[in-house]
Short mmCIF file of C-alpha atoms in Angstrom, two decimals:
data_model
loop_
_atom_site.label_atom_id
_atom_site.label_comp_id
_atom_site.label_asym_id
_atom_site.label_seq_id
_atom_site.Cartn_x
_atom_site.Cartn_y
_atom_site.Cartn_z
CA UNK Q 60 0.00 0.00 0.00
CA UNK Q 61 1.45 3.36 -0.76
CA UNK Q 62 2.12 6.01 1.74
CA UNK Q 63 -0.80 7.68 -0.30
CA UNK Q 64 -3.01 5.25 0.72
CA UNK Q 65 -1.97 4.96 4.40
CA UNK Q 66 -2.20 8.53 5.01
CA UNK Q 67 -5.89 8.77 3.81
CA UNK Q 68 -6.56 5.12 5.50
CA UNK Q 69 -5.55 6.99 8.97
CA UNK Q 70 -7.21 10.34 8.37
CA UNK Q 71 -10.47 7.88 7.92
CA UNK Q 72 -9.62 5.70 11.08
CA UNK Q 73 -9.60 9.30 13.22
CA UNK Q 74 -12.78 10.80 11.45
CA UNK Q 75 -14.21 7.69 12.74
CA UNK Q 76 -13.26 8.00 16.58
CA UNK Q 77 -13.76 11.55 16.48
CA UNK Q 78 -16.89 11.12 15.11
CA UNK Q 79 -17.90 7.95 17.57
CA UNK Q 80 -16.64 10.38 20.27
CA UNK Q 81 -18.78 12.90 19.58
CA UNK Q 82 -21.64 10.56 19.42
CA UNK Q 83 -20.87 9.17 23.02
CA UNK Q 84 -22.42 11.50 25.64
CA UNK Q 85 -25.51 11.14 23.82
CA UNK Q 86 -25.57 7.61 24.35
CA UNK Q 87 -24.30 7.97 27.90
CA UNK Q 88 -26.65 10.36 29.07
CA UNK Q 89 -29.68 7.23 28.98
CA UNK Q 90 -27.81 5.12 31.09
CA UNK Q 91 -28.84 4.09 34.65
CA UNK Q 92 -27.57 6.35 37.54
CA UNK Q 93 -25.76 4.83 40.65
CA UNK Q 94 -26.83 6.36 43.57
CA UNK Q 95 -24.94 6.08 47.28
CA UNK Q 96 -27.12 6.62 50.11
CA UNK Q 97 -26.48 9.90 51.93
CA UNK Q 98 -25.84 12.44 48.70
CA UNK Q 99 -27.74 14.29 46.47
CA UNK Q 100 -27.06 14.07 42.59
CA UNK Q 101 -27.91 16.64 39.47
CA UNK Q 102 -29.58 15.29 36.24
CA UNK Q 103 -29.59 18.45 33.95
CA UNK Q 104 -32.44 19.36 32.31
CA UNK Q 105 -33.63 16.87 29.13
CA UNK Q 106 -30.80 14.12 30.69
CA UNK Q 107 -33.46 11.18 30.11
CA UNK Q 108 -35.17 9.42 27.59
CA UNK Q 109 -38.08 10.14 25.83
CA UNK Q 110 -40.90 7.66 25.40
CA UNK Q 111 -44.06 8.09 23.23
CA UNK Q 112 -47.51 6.07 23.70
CA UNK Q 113 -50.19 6.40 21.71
CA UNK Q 114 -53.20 4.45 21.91
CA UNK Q 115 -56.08 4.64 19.04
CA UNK Q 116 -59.50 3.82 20.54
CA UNK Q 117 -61.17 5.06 17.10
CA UNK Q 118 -59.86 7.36 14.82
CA UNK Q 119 -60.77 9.01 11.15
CA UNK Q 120 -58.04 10.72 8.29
CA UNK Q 121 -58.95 14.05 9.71
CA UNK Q 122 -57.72 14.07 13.38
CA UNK Q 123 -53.88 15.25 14.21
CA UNK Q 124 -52.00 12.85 16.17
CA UNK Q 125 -48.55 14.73 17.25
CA UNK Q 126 -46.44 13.55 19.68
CA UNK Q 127 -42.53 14.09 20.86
CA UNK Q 128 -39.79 15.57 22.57
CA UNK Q 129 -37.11 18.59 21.56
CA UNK Q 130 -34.46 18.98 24.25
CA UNK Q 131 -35.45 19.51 27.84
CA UNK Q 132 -39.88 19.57 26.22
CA UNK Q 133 -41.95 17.57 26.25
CA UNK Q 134 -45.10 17.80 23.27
CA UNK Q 135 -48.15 16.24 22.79
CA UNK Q 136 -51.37 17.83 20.10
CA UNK Q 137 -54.18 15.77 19.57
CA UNK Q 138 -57.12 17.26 17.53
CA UNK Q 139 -60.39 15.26 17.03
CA UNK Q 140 -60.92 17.25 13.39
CA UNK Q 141 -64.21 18.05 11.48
CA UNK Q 142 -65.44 15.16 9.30
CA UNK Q 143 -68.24 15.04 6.71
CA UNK Q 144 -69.95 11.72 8.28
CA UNK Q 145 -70.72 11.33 12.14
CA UNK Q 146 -67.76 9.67 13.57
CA UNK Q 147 -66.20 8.92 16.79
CA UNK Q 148 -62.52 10.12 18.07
CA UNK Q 149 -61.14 8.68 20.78
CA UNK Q 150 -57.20 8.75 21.57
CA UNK Q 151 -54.80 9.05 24.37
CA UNK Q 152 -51.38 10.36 23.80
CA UNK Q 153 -48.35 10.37 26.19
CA UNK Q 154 -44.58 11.77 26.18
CA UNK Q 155 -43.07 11.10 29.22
CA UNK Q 156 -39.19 11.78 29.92
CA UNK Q 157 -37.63 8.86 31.55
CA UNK Q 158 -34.53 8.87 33.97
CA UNK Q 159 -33.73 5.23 36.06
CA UNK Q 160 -31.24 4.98 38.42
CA UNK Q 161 -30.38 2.09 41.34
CA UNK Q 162 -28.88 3.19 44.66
CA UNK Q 163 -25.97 1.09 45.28
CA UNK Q 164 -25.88 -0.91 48.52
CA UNK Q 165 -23.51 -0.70 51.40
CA UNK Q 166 -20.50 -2.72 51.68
CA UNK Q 167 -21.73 -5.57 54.11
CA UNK Q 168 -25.35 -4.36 54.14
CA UNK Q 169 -28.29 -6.77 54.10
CA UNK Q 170 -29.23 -7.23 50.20
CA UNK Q 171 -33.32 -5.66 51.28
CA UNK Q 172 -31.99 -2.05 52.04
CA UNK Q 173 -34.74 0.16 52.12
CA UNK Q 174 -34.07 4.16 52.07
CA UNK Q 175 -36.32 7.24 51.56
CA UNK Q 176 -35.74 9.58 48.58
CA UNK Q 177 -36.73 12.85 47.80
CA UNK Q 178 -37.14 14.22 43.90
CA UNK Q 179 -36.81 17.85 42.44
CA UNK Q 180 -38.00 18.80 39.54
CA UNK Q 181 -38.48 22.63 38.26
CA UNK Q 182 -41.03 22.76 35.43
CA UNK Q 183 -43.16 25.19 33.15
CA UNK Q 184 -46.08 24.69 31.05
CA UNK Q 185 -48.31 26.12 28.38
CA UNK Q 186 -51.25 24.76 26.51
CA UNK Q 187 -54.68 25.36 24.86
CA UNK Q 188 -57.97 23.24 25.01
CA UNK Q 189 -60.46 23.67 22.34
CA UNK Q 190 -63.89 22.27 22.96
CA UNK Q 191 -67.07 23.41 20.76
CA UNK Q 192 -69.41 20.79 22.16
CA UNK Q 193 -72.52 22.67 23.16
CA UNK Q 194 -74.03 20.06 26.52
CA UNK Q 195 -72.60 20.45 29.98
CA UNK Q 196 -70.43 17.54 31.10
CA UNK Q 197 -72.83 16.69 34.41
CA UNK Q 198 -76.16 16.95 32.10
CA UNK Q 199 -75.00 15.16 29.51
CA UNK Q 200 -75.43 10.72 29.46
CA UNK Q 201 -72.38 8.88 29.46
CA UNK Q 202 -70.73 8.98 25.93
CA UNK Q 203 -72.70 11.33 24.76
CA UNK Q 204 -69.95 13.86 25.25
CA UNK Q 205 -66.75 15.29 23.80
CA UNK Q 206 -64.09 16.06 25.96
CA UNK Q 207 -60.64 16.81 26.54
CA UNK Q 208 -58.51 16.24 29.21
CA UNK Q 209 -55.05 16.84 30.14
CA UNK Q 210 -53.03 15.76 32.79
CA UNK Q 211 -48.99 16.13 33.64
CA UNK Q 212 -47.66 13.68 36.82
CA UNK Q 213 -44.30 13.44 38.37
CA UNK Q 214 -44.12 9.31 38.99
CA UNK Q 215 -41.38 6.50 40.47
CA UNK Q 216 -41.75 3.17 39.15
CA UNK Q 217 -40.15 0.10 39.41
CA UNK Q 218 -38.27 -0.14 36.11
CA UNK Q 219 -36.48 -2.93 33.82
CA UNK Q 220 -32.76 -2.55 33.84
CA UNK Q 221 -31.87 -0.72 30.02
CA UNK Q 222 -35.58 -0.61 28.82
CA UNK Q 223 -36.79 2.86 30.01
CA UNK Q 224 -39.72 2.37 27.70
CA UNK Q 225 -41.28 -0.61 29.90
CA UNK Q 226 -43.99 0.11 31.88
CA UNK Q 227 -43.15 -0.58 35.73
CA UNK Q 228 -45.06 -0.99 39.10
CA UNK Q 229 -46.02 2.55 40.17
CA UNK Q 230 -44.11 3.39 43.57
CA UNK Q 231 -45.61 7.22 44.50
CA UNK Q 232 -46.97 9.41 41.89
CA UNK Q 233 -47.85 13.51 42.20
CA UNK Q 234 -50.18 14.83 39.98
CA UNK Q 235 -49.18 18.72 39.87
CA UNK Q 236 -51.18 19.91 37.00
CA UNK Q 237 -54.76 18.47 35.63
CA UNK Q 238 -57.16 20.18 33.73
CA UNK Q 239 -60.01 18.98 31.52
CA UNK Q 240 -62.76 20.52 28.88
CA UNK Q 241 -66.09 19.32 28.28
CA UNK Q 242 -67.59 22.09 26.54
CA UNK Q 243 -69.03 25.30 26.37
CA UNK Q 244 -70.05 25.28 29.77
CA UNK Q 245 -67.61 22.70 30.67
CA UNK Q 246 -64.29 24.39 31.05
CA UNK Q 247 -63.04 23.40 34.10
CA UNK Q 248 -59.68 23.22 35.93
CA UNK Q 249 -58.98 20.49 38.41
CA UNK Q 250 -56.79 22.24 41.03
CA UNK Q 251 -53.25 21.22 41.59
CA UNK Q 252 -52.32 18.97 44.81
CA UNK Q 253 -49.02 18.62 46.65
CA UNK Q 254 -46.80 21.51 44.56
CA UNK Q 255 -44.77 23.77 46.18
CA UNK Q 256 -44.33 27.74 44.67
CA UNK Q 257 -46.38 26.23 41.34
CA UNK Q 258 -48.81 28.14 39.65
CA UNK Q 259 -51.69 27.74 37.34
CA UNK Q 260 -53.62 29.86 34.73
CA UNK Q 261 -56.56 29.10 33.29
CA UNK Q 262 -58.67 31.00 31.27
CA UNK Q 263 -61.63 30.27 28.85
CA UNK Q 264 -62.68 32.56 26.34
CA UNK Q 265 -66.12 32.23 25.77
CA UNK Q 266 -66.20 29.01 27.39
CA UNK Q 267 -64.75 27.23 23.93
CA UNK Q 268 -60.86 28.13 24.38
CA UNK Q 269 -59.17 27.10 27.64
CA UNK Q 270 -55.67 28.43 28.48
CA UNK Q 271 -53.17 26.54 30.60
CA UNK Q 272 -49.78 28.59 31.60
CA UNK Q 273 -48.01 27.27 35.02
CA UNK Q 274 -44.68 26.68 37.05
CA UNK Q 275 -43.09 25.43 39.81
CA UNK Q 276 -40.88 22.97 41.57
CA UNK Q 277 -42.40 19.42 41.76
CA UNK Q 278 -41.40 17.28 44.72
CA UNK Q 279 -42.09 13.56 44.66
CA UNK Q 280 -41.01 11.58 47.97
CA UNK Q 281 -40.89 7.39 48.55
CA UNK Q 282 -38.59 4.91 49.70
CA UNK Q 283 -36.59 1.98 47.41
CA UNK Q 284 -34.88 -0.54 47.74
CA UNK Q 285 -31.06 -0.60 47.08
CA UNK Q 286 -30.10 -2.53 43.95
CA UNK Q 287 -33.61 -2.56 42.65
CA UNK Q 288 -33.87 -0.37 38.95
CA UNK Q 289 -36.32 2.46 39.03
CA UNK Q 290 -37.62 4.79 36.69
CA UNK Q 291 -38.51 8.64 37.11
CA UNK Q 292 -40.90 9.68 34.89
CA UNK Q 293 -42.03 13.30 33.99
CA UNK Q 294 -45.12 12.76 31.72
CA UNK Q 295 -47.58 15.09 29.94
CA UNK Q 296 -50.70 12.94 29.13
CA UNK Q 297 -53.71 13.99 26.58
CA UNK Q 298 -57.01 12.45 25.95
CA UNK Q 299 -59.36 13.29 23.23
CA UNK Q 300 -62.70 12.11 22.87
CA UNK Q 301 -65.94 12.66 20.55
CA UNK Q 302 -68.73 10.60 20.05
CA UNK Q 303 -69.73 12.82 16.37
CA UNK Q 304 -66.90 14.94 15.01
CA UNK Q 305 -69.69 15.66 12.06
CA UNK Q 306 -70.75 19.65 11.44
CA UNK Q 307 -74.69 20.27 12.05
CA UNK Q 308 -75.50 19.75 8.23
CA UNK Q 309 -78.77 18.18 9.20
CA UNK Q 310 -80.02 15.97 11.87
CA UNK Q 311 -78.57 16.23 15.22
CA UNK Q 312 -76.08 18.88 15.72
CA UNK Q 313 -72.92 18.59 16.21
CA UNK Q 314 -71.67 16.98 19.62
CA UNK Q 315 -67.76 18.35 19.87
CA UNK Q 316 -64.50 18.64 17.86
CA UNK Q 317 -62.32 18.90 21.18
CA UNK Q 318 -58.36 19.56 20.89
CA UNK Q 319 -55.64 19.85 23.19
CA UNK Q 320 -52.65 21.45 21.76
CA UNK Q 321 -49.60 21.06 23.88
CA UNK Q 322 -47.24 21.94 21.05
CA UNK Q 323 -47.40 24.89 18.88
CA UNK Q 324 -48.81 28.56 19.86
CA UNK Q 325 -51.48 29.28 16.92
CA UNK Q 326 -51.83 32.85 18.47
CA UNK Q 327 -49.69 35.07 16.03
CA UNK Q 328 -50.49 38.00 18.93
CA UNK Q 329 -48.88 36.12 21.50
CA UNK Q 330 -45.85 37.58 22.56
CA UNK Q 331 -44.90 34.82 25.79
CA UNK Q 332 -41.33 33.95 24.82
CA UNK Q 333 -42.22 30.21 26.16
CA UNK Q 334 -42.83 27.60 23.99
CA UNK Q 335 -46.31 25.17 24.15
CA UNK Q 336 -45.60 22.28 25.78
CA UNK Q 337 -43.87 20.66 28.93
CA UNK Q 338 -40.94 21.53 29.68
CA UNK Q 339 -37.81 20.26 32.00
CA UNK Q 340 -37.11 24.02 33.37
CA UNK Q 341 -33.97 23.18 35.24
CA UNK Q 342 -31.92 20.31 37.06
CA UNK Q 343 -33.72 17.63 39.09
CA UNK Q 344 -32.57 17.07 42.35
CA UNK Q 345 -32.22 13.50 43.65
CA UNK Q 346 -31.13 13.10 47.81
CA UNK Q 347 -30.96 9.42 48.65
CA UNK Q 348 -31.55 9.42 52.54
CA UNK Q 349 -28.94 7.61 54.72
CA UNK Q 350 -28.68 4.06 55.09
CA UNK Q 351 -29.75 3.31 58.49
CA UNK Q 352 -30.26 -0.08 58.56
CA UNK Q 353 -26.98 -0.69 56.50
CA UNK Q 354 -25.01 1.10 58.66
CA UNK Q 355 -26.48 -0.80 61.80
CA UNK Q 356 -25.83 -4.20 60.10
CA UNK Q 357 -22.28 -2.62 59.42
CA UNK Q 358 -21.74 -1.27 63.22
CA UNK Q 359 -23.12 -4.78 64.16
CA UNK Q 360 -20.12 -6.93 62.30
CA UNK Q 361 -17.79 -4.74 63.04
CA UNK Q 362 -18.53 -5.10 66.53
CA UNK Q 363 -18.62 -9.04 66.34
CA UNK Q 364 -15.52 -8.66 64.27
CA UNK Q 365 -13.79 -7.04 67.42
CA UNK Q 366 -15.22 -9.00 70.05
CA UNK Q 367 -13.67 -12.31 68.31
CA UNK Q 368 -10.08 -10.50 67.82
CA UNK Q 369 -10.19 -9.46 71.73
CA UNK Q 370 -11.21 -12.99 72.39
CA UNK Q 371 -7.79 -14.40 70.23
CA UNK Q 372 -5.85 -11.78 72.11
CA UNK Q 373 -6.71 -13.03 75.22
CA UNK Q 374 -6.28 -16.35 74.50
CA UNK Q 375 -2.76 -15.77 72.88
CA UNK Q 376 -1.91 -13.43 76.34
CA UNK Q 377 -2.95 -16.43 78.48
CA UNK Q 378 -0.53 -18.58 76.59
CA UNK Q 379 2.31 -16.21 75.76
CA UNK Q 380 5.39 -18.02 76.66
CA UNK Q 381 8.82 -16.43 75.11
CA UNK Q 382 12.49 -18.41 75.05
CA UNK Q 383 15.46 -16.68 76.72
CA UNK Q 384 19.02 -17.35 77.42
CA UNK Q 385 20.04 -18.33 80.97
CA UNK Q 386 23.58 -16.68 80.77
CA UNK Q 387 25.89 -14.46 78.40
CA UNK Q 388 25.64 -17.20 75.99
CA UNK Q 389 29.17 -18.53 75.98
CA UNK Q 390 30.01 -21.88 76.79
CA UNK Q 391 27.79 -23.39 80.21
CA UNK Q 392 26.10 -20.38 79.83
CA UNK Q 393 24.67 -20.84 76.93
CA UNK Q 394 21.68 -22.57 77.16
CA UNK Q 395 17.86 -21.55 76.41
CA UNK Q 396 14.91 -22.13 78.08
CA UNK Q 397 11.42 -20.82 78.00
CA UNK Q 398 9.15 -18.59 80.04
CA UNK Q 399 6.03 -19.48 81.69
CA UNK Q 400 2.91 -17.91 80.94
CA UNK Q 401 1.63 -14.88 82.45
CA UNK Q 402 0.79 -14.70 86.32
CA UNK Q 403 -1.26 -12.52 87.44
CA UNK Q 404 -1.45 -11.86 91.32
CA UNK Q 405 -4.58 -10.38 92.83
#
């Protein structure tokens, strides 16, 4: 091979790594955290994974099914449409960023360590529900009813180690914002429980347009169990339902053509800087309580560790015997003998 060849063969080779380098913290940044029991550990904003669900109860070509994350937000728009023929629209959409982590357990601690946790997460939001449907939500018989509803929770599950996408066994949950839109006389917010310094905006314009604007720090508290995989999940959730997404062209009029747009801000007079959606605001906190019962176990076999080596040295002190010499060591005097063991005189 020619020198030529070789020098455009290695130039390739450290394109490669520099490339694969480059590519790396990506990659990294989904992997499971280790956590040690008495510290508190930063995951900056967007450090997670995103997973999408979408579930399709009944659907037609004109509803809009848009779903995602960019960065440290988290999207979701689902629009039930306008169709020529009465048809129903039901979906449920969810983004969700997913962190898991394990706390590691203590040298010599029981394998069941159990330890309290405490999660931090600052967050903003900013939304619109549409709802045209003309029957109150409590008047109206079940189904009968378009609605939309959209809620945003702050979960810890029991995950499965590198799938962040699996659903796990829910371990403590805070709902911190939840609204939901049944019509023109159905715009309702559901008030927000267990948030610290968060607020929440909601205005409806003539009872068909519902705002949602909020913030705040979201705390979630539980207790796991060391070496056990568990996911953190910030999620932004959407349904949309219609039983007749048809206009009144005859008949029956027209039931609802609800939308929740957690996206994109249609409102070219809007001059909020934020964008529409969910979004990761700043780092989440994670303190990892201290390990009581390891550090019992721990004081326990150290202390049975130090009761046996006080036993051997009383046993070796009880039998201690040492050889000496009974004279200078020349000639008769020369000769060795050995100690008895210690006396010890009242």
């Amino acid at each position: 091979m020619s020198i030529k060849h070789l020098r455009k063969s290695a130039i390739l080779f450290i394109g490669a790594i520099v490339i694969a380098l480059g590519l790396l913290p990506a990659r990294l940044s989904a992997q499971e955290l280790t956590l040690t029991a008495g510290t508190t550990t930063l995951v900056a904003k967007g450090d997670a994974v995103c997973v999408n669900d979408l579930r399709v109860g009944s659907d037609t070509h004109a509803t809009t099914k848009s779903q995602g994350c960019s960065g440290n937000r988290a999207t979701v728009n689902l629009n039930a449409g306008i169709t020529l023929l009465p048809m129903m629209v039901d979906l449920t959409a969810s983004t969700r960023f997913v962190k898991q982590f394990h706390v590691a357990a203590v040298q010599g601690a029981p394998k069941n360590s159990f330890l309290p946790i405490l999660i931090a997460v600052p967050v903003k939001w900013r939304g619109g529900i549409f709802n045209d449907n003309a029957l109150p939500n409590p008047l109206a018989l079940p189904g009968l009813v378009g609605f939309a509803n959209v809620n945003m929770f702050l979960r810890l599950t029991e995950g499965t180690p590198g799938n962040p996408a699996a659903r796990g066994t829910g371990v403590s949950e805070t709902r911190f914002m939840g609204a939901s839109h049944g019509g023109i006389v159905g715009c309702l917010d559901i008030p927000a429980t267990e948030v610290t310094a968060a607020k929440m905006l909601a205005t409806c314009a003539l009872a068909v347009f519902q705002r949602d604007d909020g913030s705040g720090t979201i705390y979630l508290s539980a207790v796991v169990e060391s070496g056990k995989t568990y996911n953190i999940e910030l999620e932004l959730l959407v349904d949309v339902y219609s039983p007749d997404t048809a206009p009144p062209l005859s008949g029956p009029p027209d039931l609802a053509h609800p939308h929740a747009n957690f996206e994109h801000d249609l409102d070219p007079l809007d001059s909020d800087p934020d964008p529409f959606g969910l979004t990761w605001n700043d780092s989440m906190s994670i303190t990892v309580g201290t390990d009581f019962q390891s550090n019992i176990q721990a004081l326990q076999d150290e202390i049975t560790q130090l009761r046996a080596d006080l036993n051997t040295l009383r046993q070796e002190f009880k039998t201690h015997t040492h050889v000496y010499l009974t004279g200078k060591g020349v000639g008769q005097n020369n000769t060795r003998a050995t100690t008895t063991p210690p006396l010890f005189v009242p």
